[in-house]
Tab-separated table of C-alpha atoms in Angstrom:
chain	number	residue	atom	x	y	z
A	1	UNK	CA	-0.393	-21.609	-2.366
A	2	UNK	CA	2.126	-20.758	-5.056
A	3	UNK	CA	1.057	-21.897	-8.504
A	4	UNK	CA	4.472	-22.749	-9.929
A	5	UNK	CA	5.640	-26.336	-9.468
A	6	UNK	CA	9.089	-27.158	-8.193
A	7	UNK	CA	11.854	-27.375	-10.776
A	8	UNK	CA	13.113	-30.889	-11.293
A	9	UNK	CA	16.583	-31.485	-9.890
A	10	UNK	CA	18.604	-33.262	-12.578
A	11	UNK	CA	21.431	-34.598	-10.442
A	12	UNK	CA	24.783	-34.128	-12.113
A	13	UNK	CA	23.273	-32.272	-15.072
A	14	UNK	CA	23.225	-28.487	-14.807
A	15	UNK	CA	19.701	-27.085	-14.351
A	16	UNK	CA	18.431	-25.485	-17.564
A	17	UNK	CA	15.082	-23.911	-16.603
A	18	UNK	CA	12.728	-22.305	-19.104
A	19	UNK	CA	13.856	-18.722	-19.638
A	20	UNK	CA	11.500	-15.825	-19.005
A	21	UNK	CA	12.482	-12.185	-19.038
A	22	UNK	CA	9.162	-10.743	-17.847
A	23	UNK	CA	7.674	-11.308	-14.424
A	24	UNK	CA	4.313	-13.057	-15.050
A	25	UNK	CA	1.105	-11.319	-13.950
A	26	UNK	CA	-2.449	-12.608	-13.720
A	27	UNK	CA	-3.987	-9.330	-14.931
A	28	UNK	CA	-2.204	-9.551	-18.286
A	29	UNK	CA	-0.320	-6.292	-17.915
A	30	UNK	CA	3.428	-6.329	-18.503
A	31	UNK	CA	5.757	-5.447	-15.642
A	32	UNK	CA	8.378	-3.074	-17.019
A	33	UNK	CA	10.830	-3.546	-14.154
A	34	UNK	CA	13.754	-5.666	-15.288
A	35	UNK	CA	13.468	-4.661	-18.930
A	36	UNK	CA	16.152	-2.717	-20.812
A	37	UNK	CA	15.317	0.372	-22.835
A	38	UNK	CA	15.216	-1.444	-26.167
A	39	UNK	CA	12.825	-4.104	-24.845
A	40	UNK	CA	10.526	-1.381	-23.499
A	41	UNK	CA	10.611	0.309	-26.922
A	42	UNK	CA	9.616	-2.967	-28.593
A	43	UNK	CA	6.691	-3.399	-26.213
A	44	UNK	CA	5.479	0.170	-26.778
A	45	UNK	CA	5.659	-0.264	-30.523
A	46	UNK	CA	3.819	-3.598	-30.355
A	47	UNK	CA	1.150	-1.886	-28.237
A	48	UNK	CA	0.510	0.653	-31.017
A	49	UNK	CA	2.937	3.566	-30.762
A	50	UNK	CA	4.692	4.801	-33.879
A	51	UNK	CA	8.396	3.773	-33.927
A	52	UNK	CA	9.786	7.252	-33.326
A	53	UNK	CA	7.351	7.955	-30.502
A	54	UNK	CA	7.935	4.502	-28.974
A	55	UNK	CA	11.671	5.214	-28.897
A	56	UNK	CA	11.227	8.517	-27.075
A	57	UNK	CA	8.637	7.175	-24.627
A	58	UNK	CA	10.871	4.218	-23.836
A	59	UNK	CA	13.731	6.572	-22.986
A	60	UNK	CA	11.497	8.718	-20.800
A	61	UNK	CA	9.953	5.771	-18.971
A	62	UNK	CA	13.353	4.111	-18.528
A	63	UNK	CA	14.636	7.205	-16.714
A	64	UNK	CA	11.594	7.375	-14.456
A	65	UNK	CA	11.822	3.681	-13.619
A	66	UNK	CA	15.517	3.232	-12.950
A	67	UNK	CA	16.819	6.700	-12.197
A	68	UNK	CA	13.875	8.139	-10.316
A	69	UNK	CA	12.304	5.010	-8.839
A	70	UNK	CA	8.686	5.986	-9.484
A	71	UNK	CA	6.017	3.302	-9.184
A	72	UNK	CA	3.121	5.187	-10.796
A	73	UNK	CA	2.844	6.422	-14.381
A	74	UNK	CA	0.986	9.498	-13.084
A	75	UNK	CA	4.273	10.638	-11.509
A	76	UNK	CA	5.928	10.832	-14.954
A	77	UNK	CA	5.355	14.556	-15.373
A	78	UNK	CA	7.149	14.892	-18.715
A	79	UNK	CA	4.708	12.455	-20.337
A	80	UNK	CA	1.404	13.930	-21.534
A	81	UNK	CA	-1.535	13.395	-19.158
A	82	UNK	CA	-3.506	11.672	-21.916
A	83	UNK	CA	-0.660	9.186	-22.414
A	84	UNK	CA	-0.377	8.076	-18.794
A	85	UNK	CA	-3.692	6.134	-18.635
A	86	UNK	CA	-2.721	4.372	-21.860
A	87	UNK	CA	0.462	3.184	-20.165
A	88	UNK	CA	-1.321	2.174	-16.962
A	89	UNK	CA	-3.826	0.022	-18.875
A	90	UNK	CA	-1.098	-2.032	-20.511
A	91	UNK	CA	1.886	-1.913	-18.180
A	92	UNK	CA	2.762	-1.918	-14.488
A	93	UNK	CA	5.762	-0.815	-12.428
A	94	UNK	CA	6.351	-3.666	-10.030
A	95	UNK	CA	8.205	-4.338	-6.820
A	96	UNK	CA	8.510	-7.620	-4.948
A	97	UNK	CA	5.794	-7.841	-2.307
A	98	UNK	CA	7.150	-7.389	1.215
A	99	UNK	CA	5.852	-10.200	3.409
A	100	UNK	CA	7.988	-9.356	6.426
A	101	UNK	CA	10.736	-6.861	7.276
A	102	UNK	CA	13.126	-7.393	10.170
A	103	UNK	CA	15.784	-5.222	11.819
A	104	UNK	CA	18.756	-6.701	13.628
A	105	UNK	CA	20.220	-5.133	16.742
A	106	UNK	CA	23.398	-4.481	14.704
A	107	UNK	CA	21.523	-2.514	12.022
A	108	UNK	CA	21.217	-5.313	9.485
A	109	UNK	CA	17.858	-5.414	7.702
A	110	UNK	CA	16.211	-8.472	6.161
A	111	UNK	CA	13.155	-8.595	3.924
A	112	UNK	CA	11.040	-11.652	3.177
A	113	UNK	CA	9.681	-11.010	-0.316
A	114	UNK	CA	7.070	-12.659	-2.518
A	115	UNK	CA	6.875	-12.978	-6.291
A	116	UNK	CA	3.681	-12.274	-8.254
A	117	UNK	CA	3.098	-16.047	-8.554
A	118	UNK	CA	3.383	-16.603	-4.825
A	119	UNK	CA	6.959	-17.732	-4.113
A	120	UNK	CA	9.046	-16.312	-1.273
A	121	UNK	CA	12.704	-15.311	-1.111
A	122	UNK	CA	14.887	-13.004	0.972
A	123	UNK	CA	17.290	-10.092	0.665
A	124	UNK	CA	19.544	-8.470	3.269
A	125	UNK	CA	21.017	-4.983	3.682
A	126	UNK	CA	24.186	-4.634	5.779
A	127	UNK	CA	25.173	-1.079	6.750
A	128	UNK	CA	28.749	-0.213	7.693
A	129	UNK	CA	30.508	3.036	8.498
A	130	UNK	CA	31.904	3.465	4.971
A	131	UNK	CA	29.525	1.391	2.852
A	132	UNK	CA	26.142	-0.275	2.628
A	133	UNK	CA	25.919	-3.709	1.037
A	134	UNK	CA	22.788	-5.326	-0.373
A	135	UNK	CA	22.800	-9.125	-0.529
A	136	UNK	CA	20.602	-10.094	-3.486
A	137	UNK	CA	18.967	-13.444	-4.288
A	138	UNK	CA	18.947	-14.983	-7.779
A	139	UNK	CA	16.702	-18.021	-7.296
A	140	UNK	CA	13.808	-19.190	-5.155
A	141	UNK	CA	15.557	-21.953	-3.242
A	142	UNK	CA	18.795	-23.590	-4.321
A	143	UNK	CA	19.957	-26.784	-6.003
A	144	UNK	CA	23.493	-27.049	-4.598
A	145	UNK	CA	22.770	-28.622	-1.189
A	146	UNK	CA	25.891	-27.269	0.523
A	147	UNK	CA	25.707	-28.982	3.908
A	148	UNK	CA	26.665	-25.978	6.053
A	149	UNK	CA	24.153	-23.652	4.359
A	150	UNK	CA	20.566	-23.332	5.544
A	151	UNK	CA	19.457	-22.090	2.117
A	152	UNK	CA	20.815	-25.304	0.646
A	153	UNK	CA	18.193	-27.296	2.544
A	154	UNK	CA	15.457	-25.670	0.441
A	155	UNK	CA	14.205	-27.146	-2.808
A	156	UNK	CA	14.844	-25.169	-5.962
A	157	UNK	CA	11.537	-23.695	-7.125
A	158	UNK	CA	12.500	-21.461	-10.039
A	159	UNK	CA	14.853	-18.783	-11.256
A	160	UNK	CA	14.057	-15.181	-10.418
A	161	UNK	CA	13.402	-12.981	-13.433
A	162	UNK	CA	15.510	-9.883	-14.171
A	163	UNK	CA	12.668	-7.800	-12.747
A	164	UNK	CA	12.578	-9.803	-9.522
A	165	UNK	CA	16.353	-9.460	-9.166
A	166	UNK	CA	16.712	-5.759	-9.938
A	167	UNK	CA	13.454	-5.192	-8.036
A	168	UNK	CA	15.316	-6.085	-4.844
A	169	UNK	CA	17.772	-3.256	-5.461
A	170	UNK	CA	14.956	-0.837	-6.212
A	171	UNK	CA	13.002	-1.891	-3.138
A	172	UNK	CA	16.077	-1.294	-0.992
A	173	UNK	CA	16.501	2.167	-2.490
A	174	UNK	CA	12.807	2.823	-1.765
A	175	UNK	CA	13.335	1.850	1.872
A	176	UNK	CA	16.504	3.950	2.164
A	177	UNK	CA	14.972	6.999	0.451
A	178	UNK	CA	17.764	7.194	-2.101
A	179	UNK	CA	16.087	8.236	-5.349
A	180	UNK	CA	17.187	11.558	-6.924
A	181	UNK	CA	14.909	14.534	-6.425
A	182	UNK	CA	15.866	16.575	-9.527
A	183	UNK	CA	13.602	17.487	-12.469
A	184	UNK	CA	13.502	15.847	-15.873
A	185	UNK	CA	14.220	18.239	-18.716
A	186	UNK	CA	12.257	16.914	-21.667
A	187	UNK	CA	10.678	19.622	-23.827
A	188	UNK	CA	7.382	18.631	-25.430
A	189	UNK	CA	7.932	21.187	-28.183
A	190	UNK	CA	11.388	19.904	-29.093
A	191	UNK	CA	12.122	17.499	-31.895
A	192	UNK	CA	11.956	13.911	-30.620
A	193	UNK	CA	15.562	13.198	-31.588
A	194	UNK	CA	16.772	16.298	-29.757
A	195	UNK	CA	14.729	15.396	-26.686
A	196	UNK	CA	16.529	12.070	-26.390
A	197	UNK	CA	19.696	13.845	-25.285
A	198	UNK	CA	18.016	15.509	-22.306
A	199	UNK	CA	17.318	14.397	-18.761
A	200	UNK	CA	20.622	12.992	-17.525
A	201	UNK	CA	21.501	13.392	-13.843
A	202	UNK	CA	23.376	11.605	-11.102
A	203	UNK	CA	22.737	10.684	-7.479
A	204	UNK	CA	25.489	11.037	-4.880
A	205	UNK	CA	25.785	10.202	-1.200
A	206	UNK	CA	24.127	6.811	-1.391
A	207	UNK	CA	23.727	4.535	1.595
A	208	UNK	CA	23.528	1.529	-0.715
A	209	UNK	CA	27.016	1.468	-2.221
A	210	UNK	CA	27.674	-2.221	-2.967
A	211	UNK	CA	25.768	-5.238	-4.230
A	212	UNK	CA	26.681	-8.871	-3.669
A	213	UNK	CA	24.931	-11.700	-5.498
A	214	UNK	CA	25.195	-13.898	-2.423
A	215	UNK	CA	21.568	-14.398	-1.439
A	216	UNK	CA	19.441	-17.424	-2.214
A	217	UNK	CA	20.491	-19.495	-5.198
A	218	UNK	CA	23.490	-20.006	-7.484
A	219	UNK	CA	23.721	-16.928	-9.767
A	220	UNK	CA	25.545	-18.774	-12.545
A	221	UNK	CA	22.675	-21.268	-12.813
A	222	UNK	CA	20.483	-18.249	-13.685
A	223	UNK	CA	23.064	-16.569	-15.847
A	224	UNK	CA	20.957	-14.708	-18.429
A	225	UNK	CA	18.524	-13.234	-15.906
A	226	UNK	CA	21.316	-12.209	-13.525
A	227	UNK	CA	23.200	-10.644	-16.423
A	228	UNK	CA	20.113	-8.718	-17.534
A	229	UNK	CA	19.458	-7.409	-14.031
A	230	UNK	CA	23.058	-6.379	-13.377
A	231	UNK	CA	23.279	-4.596	-16.728
A	232	UNK	CA	20.426	-2.379	-15.538
A	233	UNK	CA	22.147	-1.818	-12.208
A	234	UNK	CA	25.353	-0.781	-13.997
A	235	UNK	CA	23.683	1.303	-16.736
A	236	UNK	CA	24.743	4.942	-16.435
A	237	UNK	CA	21.198	5.995	-17.341
A	238	UNK	CA	19.799	3.390	-14.960
A	239	UNK	CA	20.810	2.658	-11.375
A	240	UNK	CA	24.383	3.679	-12.247
A	241	UNK	CA	26.351	1.486	-9.848
A	242	UNK	CA	29.916	0.721	-10.927
A	243	UNK	CA	30.791	-2.883	-11.767
A	244	UNK	CA	33.648	-2.524	-9.283
A	245	UNK	CA	31.037	-2.286	-6.534
A	246	UNK	CA	29.251	-5.488	-7.558
A	247	UNK	CA	30.399	-8.974	-6.584
A	248	UNK	CA	28.960	-12.234	-7.870
A	249	UNK	CA	29.472	-15.295	-5.700
A	250	UNK	CA	29.543	-18.795	-7.154
A	251	UNK	CA	30.043	-22.211	-5.616
A	252	UNK	CA	32.080	-23.102	-8.680
A	253	UNK	CA	29.986	-23.453	-11.838
A	254	UNK	CA	33.168	-23.585	-13.890
A	255	UNK	CA	31.726	-23.468	-17.446
A	256	UNK	CA	29.972	-20.134	-16.754
A	257	UNK	CA	32.800	-18.357	-14.936
A	258	UNK	CA	34.709	-17.086	-17.967
A	259	UNK	CA	31.470	-15.982	-19.565
A	260	UNK	CA	30.613	-14.097	-16.376
A	261	UNK	CA	33.877	-12.167	-16.537
A	262	UNK	CA	33.508	-11.368	-20.224
A	263	UNK	CA	29.799	-10.556	-20.418
A	264	UNK	CA	29.072	-9.053	-16.995
A	265	UNK	CA	32.523	-8.003	-15.773
A	266	UNK	CA	31.786	-7.798	-12.067
A	267	UNK	CA	34.027	-8.909	-9.201
A	268	UNK	CA	34.150	-12.642	-8.524
A	269	UNK	CA	33.774	-14.423	-5.199
A	270	UNK	CA	34.149	-18.189	-4.912
A	271	UNK	CA	32.678	-20.338	-2.141
A	272	UNK	CA	35.720	-22.526	-1.546
A	273	UNK	CA	35.309	-23.661	2.074
A	274	UNK	CA	37.765	-26.561	1.872
A	275	UNK	CA	41.172	-27.421	0.450
A	276	UNK	CA	40.859	-31.194	-0.005
A	277	UNK	CA	38.618	-33.169	-2.334
A	278	UNK	CA	37.241	-35.307	0.476
A	279	UNK	CA	36.076	-32.395	2.628
A	280	UNK	CA	34.816	-30.203	-0.219
A	281	UNK	CA	32.914	-33.139	-1.728
A	282	UNK	CA	31.117	-33.418	1.596
A	283	UNK	CA	30.277	-29.786	2.296
A	284	UNK	CA	30.033	-28.431	-1.296
A	285	UNK	CA	28.685	-31.355	-3.379
A	286	UNK	CA	29.222	-29.426	-6.632
A	287	UNK	CA	32.906	-30.276	-6.107
A	288	UNK	CA	32.136	-33.801	-7.313
A	289	UNK	CA	31.415	-32.298	-10.719
A	290	UNK	CA	33.911	-29.422	-10.831
A	291	UNK	CA	36.875	-30.240	-8.596
A	292	UNK	CA	39.142	-27.852	-6.739
A	293	UNK	CA	41.889	-27.898	-9.373
A	294	UNK	CA	39.459	-27.216	-12.218
A	295	UNK	CA	37.833	-24.458	-10.170
A	296	UNK	CA	41.118	-22.732	-9.351
A	297	UNK	CA	42.217	-22.936	-12.988
A	298	UNK	CA	39.000	-21.166	-13.957
A	299	UNK	CA	39.712	-18.528	-11.304
A	300	UNK	CA	43.201	-17.981	-12.718
A	301	UNK	CA	41.656	-17.403	-16.142
A	302	UNK	CA	38.873	-15.096	-14.916
A	303	UNK	CA	38.795	-12.000	-17.159
A	304	UNK	CA	39.740	-8.799	-15.360
A	305	UNK	CA	41.212	-10.455	-12.268
A	306	UNK	CA	44.292	-8.577	-11.040
A	307	UNK	CA	45.919	-7.366	-7.847
A	308	UNK	CA	43.610	-4.362	-8.087
A	309	UNK	CA	40.564	-6.608	-8.567
A	310	UNK	CA	41.323	-9.700	-6.544
A	311	UNK	CA	39.146	-12.779	-6.444
A	312	UNK	CA	37.554	-13.311	-3.050
A	313	UNK	CA	37.597	-16.834	-1.669
A	314	UNK	CA	34.916	-17.434	0.943
A	315	UNK	CA	35.850	-19.942	3.619
A	316	UNK	CA	33.328	-20.840	6.311
A	317	UNK	CA	35.057	-22.017	9.479
A	318	UNK	CA	33.687	-25.380	10.663
A	319	UNK	CA	34.964	-26.764	13.937
A	320	UNK	CA	37.263	-29.795	13.503
A	321	UNK	CA	36.326	-30.065	9.824
A	322	UNK	CA	38.293	-27.531	7.762
A	323	UNK	CA	39.984	-25.283	10.343
A	324	UNK	CA	43.353	-26.852	11.186
A	325	UNK	CA	46.788	-25.297	10.711
A	326	UNK	CA	47.402	-27.819	7.914
A	327	UNK	CA	44.280	-26.651	6.103
A	328	UNK	CA	45.424	-23.040	6.357
A	329	UNK	CA	48.861	-23.866	4.936
A	330	UNK	CA	47.323	-25.881	2.099
A	331	UNK	CA	45.057	-22.956	1.282
A	332	UNK	CA	48.082	-20.691	0.941
A	333	UNK	CA	49.870	-23.292	-1.186
A	334	UNK	CA	46.941	-23.703	-3.567
A	335	UNK	CA	46.372	-19.994	-4.105
A	336	UNK	CA	50.066	-19.414	-4.740
A	337	UNK	CA	50.387	-22.459	-6.990
A	338	UNK	CA	47.731	-21.054	-9.324
A	339	UNK	CA	49.196	-17.540	-8.983
A	340	UNK	CA	45.845	-16.137	-8.012
A	341	UNK	CA	45.293	-12.466	-7.131
A	342	UNK	CA	43.325	-13.477	-4.077
A	343	UNK	CA	41.962	-12.494	-0.728
A	344	UNK	CA	40.230	-14.850	1.684
A	345	UNK	CA	37.152	-14.020	3.716
A	346	UNK	CA	37.061	-16.235	6.795
A	347	UNK	CA	33.456	-16.675	7.893
A	348	UNK	CA	32.656	-18.061	11.342
A	349	UNK	CA	29.910	-20.635	10.804
A	350	UNK	CA	26.470	-19.184	11.500
A	351	UNK	CA	24.415	-21.861	13.290
A	352	UNK	CA	20.888	-22.850	12.293
A	353	UNK	CA	18.521	-25.528	13.691
A	354	UNK	CA	19.564	-29.006	12.633
A	355	UNK	CA	22.976	-28.016	11.292
A	356	UNK	CA	25.562	-30.812	11.230
A	357	UNK	CA	28.477	-28.551	12.150
A	358	UNK	CA	29.698	-26.287	14.946
A	359	UNK	CA	31.458	-22.940	14.785
A	360	UNK	CA	35.243	-22.887	15.105
A	361	UNK	CA	36.456	-21.200	18.271
A	362	UNK	CA	37.575	-17.570	17.975
A	363	UNK	CA	41.116	-18.673	18.872
A	364	UNK	CA	41.146	-21.252	16.070
A	365	UNK	CA	39.781	-18.758	13.554
A	366	UNK	CA	42.447	-16.230	14.530
A	367	UNK	CA	45.208	-18.809	14.245
A	368	UNK	CA	43.956	-19.833	10.786
A	369	UNK	CA	43.837	-16.182	9.720
A	370	UNK	CA	47.364	-15.543	11.026
A	371	UNK	CA	48.795	-18.436	9.013
A	372	UNK	CA	47.189	-17.221	5.789
A	373	UNK	CA	48.336	-13.640	6.437
A	374	UNK	CA	51.858	-14.899	7.111
A	375	UNK	CA	51.680	-16.615	3.734
A	376	UNK	CA	51.235	-13.222	2.100
A	377	UNK	CA	47.472	-13.444	1.474
A	378	UNK	CA	44.904	-11.165	3.098
A	379	UNK	CA	42.545	-13.204	5.299
A	380	UNK	CA	40.270	-10.986	7.384
A	381	UNK	CA	37.643	-12.556	9.613
A	382	UNK	CA	34.140	-11.487	8.656
A	383	UNK	CA	32.175	-10.200	11.617
A	384	UNK	CA	28.831	-12.044	11.749
A	385	UNK	CA	25.940	-9.674	11.048
A	386	UNK	CA	22.224	-10.193	11.533
A	387	UNK	CA	22.448	-13.513	13.361
A	388	UNK	CA	19.510	-12.593	15.606
A	389	UNK	CA	17.192	-12.393	12.576
A	390	UNK	CA	18.774	-15.294	10.639
A	391	UNK	CA	20.233	-12.854	8.124
A	392	UNK	CA	23.876	-13.908	8.421
A	393	UNK	CA	25.833	-15.730	5.739
A	394	UNK	CA	24.336	-19.176	5.110
A	395	UNK	CA	21.237	-18.555	7.213
A	396	UNK	CA	18.771	-17.374	4.566
A	397	UNK	CA	15.779	-19.647	4.327
A	398	UNK	CA	12.170	-18.596	4.000
A	399	UNK	CA	10.161	-19.890	6.920
A	400	UNK	CA	7.049	-17.840	6.323
A	401	UNK	CA	4.893	-20.937	5.937
A	402	UNK	CA	5.461	-21.537	9.640
A	403	UNK	CA	3.937	-18.176	10.562
A	404	UNK	CA	0.339	-17.103	10.254
A	405	UNK	CA	-0.534	-13.597	9.114
A	406	UNK	CA	-1.827	-12.877	12.633
A	407	UNK	CA	1.515	-13.917	14.086
A	408	UNK	CA	3.405	-11.676	11.652
A	409	UNK	CA	1.124	-8.738	12.465
A	410	UNK	CA	1.558	-9.357	16.184
A	411	UNK	CA	5.352	-9.465	15.862
A	412	UNK	CA	5.338	-6.260	13.785
A	413	UNK	CA	3.223	-4.503	16.418
A	414	UNK	CA	5.524	-5.675	19.211
A	415	UNK	CA	8.577	-4.465	17.285
A	416	UNK	CA	6.962	-1.063	16.687
A	417	UNK	CA	6.049	-0.772	20.370
A	418	UNK	CA	9.590	-1.672	21.423
A	419	UNK	CA	11.053	0.888	19.011
A	420	UNK	CA	8.880	3.667	20.412
A	421	UNK	CA	9.557	2.775	24.063
C-alpha cells in the first residue's frame, strides 16, 4: 500500500502541492537522479568534501549519471576506489521500479512504473521509421477530469519529482541500449580546475529521438519539477536532447504557458478538442476556468512560436460530438483569427471500458481533415498506436491493483513463450 495520501482536489483553484526536488527514500540515502550539477555539488560539500573537491566530484558524477547512464558508483572508473564506497553509503542512483513491461504488436512499448513510496504511473515508447518518441508522465494521476481520457478518471496522488520524470527517459535509454561506450578522460594527476574541462563526448544514432510530455498528468501543474527534469534532458553535458525535439502538452493552464516558453523553451502542444464553449466545457472541464479565447490568446503570445516552430493543437475525434463539417470550419476560423502558426493533430478516439463516447468513422475523420487542410492548416490524422496494450493517446491508467503478482508473472511467461515460438 502506498504511504502517500491523495492530494486534495481544490476545485477551481489551481493545485499547489508541496514541492520536493529529491525522490524520498526510506534508507535515508539521497537519490542523485533528477539533480543538476550544482545541487549535487552542494550535497557533496554538505556531506564533508572540501569545496574544490566537491565541485570536481559533482562534475564527474554528473557525467556518469546523465551521459553514461551508470547505476553503480563502482562503474565510475575515474573516481578513486576509496571514494566510491563513501558515495554509495550516502547516495544512490535510482530508476523507477518496473512493475510491468508490455509490447504492442505495432512495436509500441509501455512500462508500468512504481515510485520509491509505492505509487504507480506509466510511460510509452513509440518507434517510427525516422524517429522514436517517448511519452513521459509528470504526475501520478490527474486532476483535470477530461471526459474522453481514461487517465482523467484517476485521482491525483502527487507530482512526480524531477528524478522520477527524467528517470523515465533514462530507463528508456537503458532498455534501448543507447548509452555511449566511450572513455572518460579525467587525469587524477591534473589540477582540479584543468580536469573540469575534460570528458566531453556525444552520442549519435539514437533510437529515442523525441520526448513528449503527454503521459499521465498536467505538466504545467507540476511546473518546477518538469522544468528541472527537462533542463537535464536538454543539458549538453547531460542527456543532450535538443529543445526542438521536446514537446510539452497542456490542456490549457493559461497562467503558466508564457512562463513555459520563456523558462523551458520547448515546443507547445495544446489539447483543444472542441471549438465551442459548450462542448469544451463538457469534455475539457478546465475550459470553465480558462476559456477558448483566453487559451488561444495565450497561444498567440507563446514565446518562440513561429512557422518553423508551430503550435500543435490536439483534437480527439468524438462521434457526433465535435466532428462535423461546421466544427472543422470553425477550427480553421479560430486559428486564423488569432494568427496562430499552427498544425492540428486529429486523433481518432481510443476506446476504454466505460467511456461515454464513440470513435468518429474513418470517413468522417478524413472529411474533417480535408476541410482543415483546404483552409490552409496542416491536419494529419494520427495513426493509433499501442491500442492492444492500452498505450494509445488517452488510454493510460494504471490498473496494476487489479492484477496479482502471480498473474503478472504468468502473463510475462506466456509472452516470453509466444516470442520464442
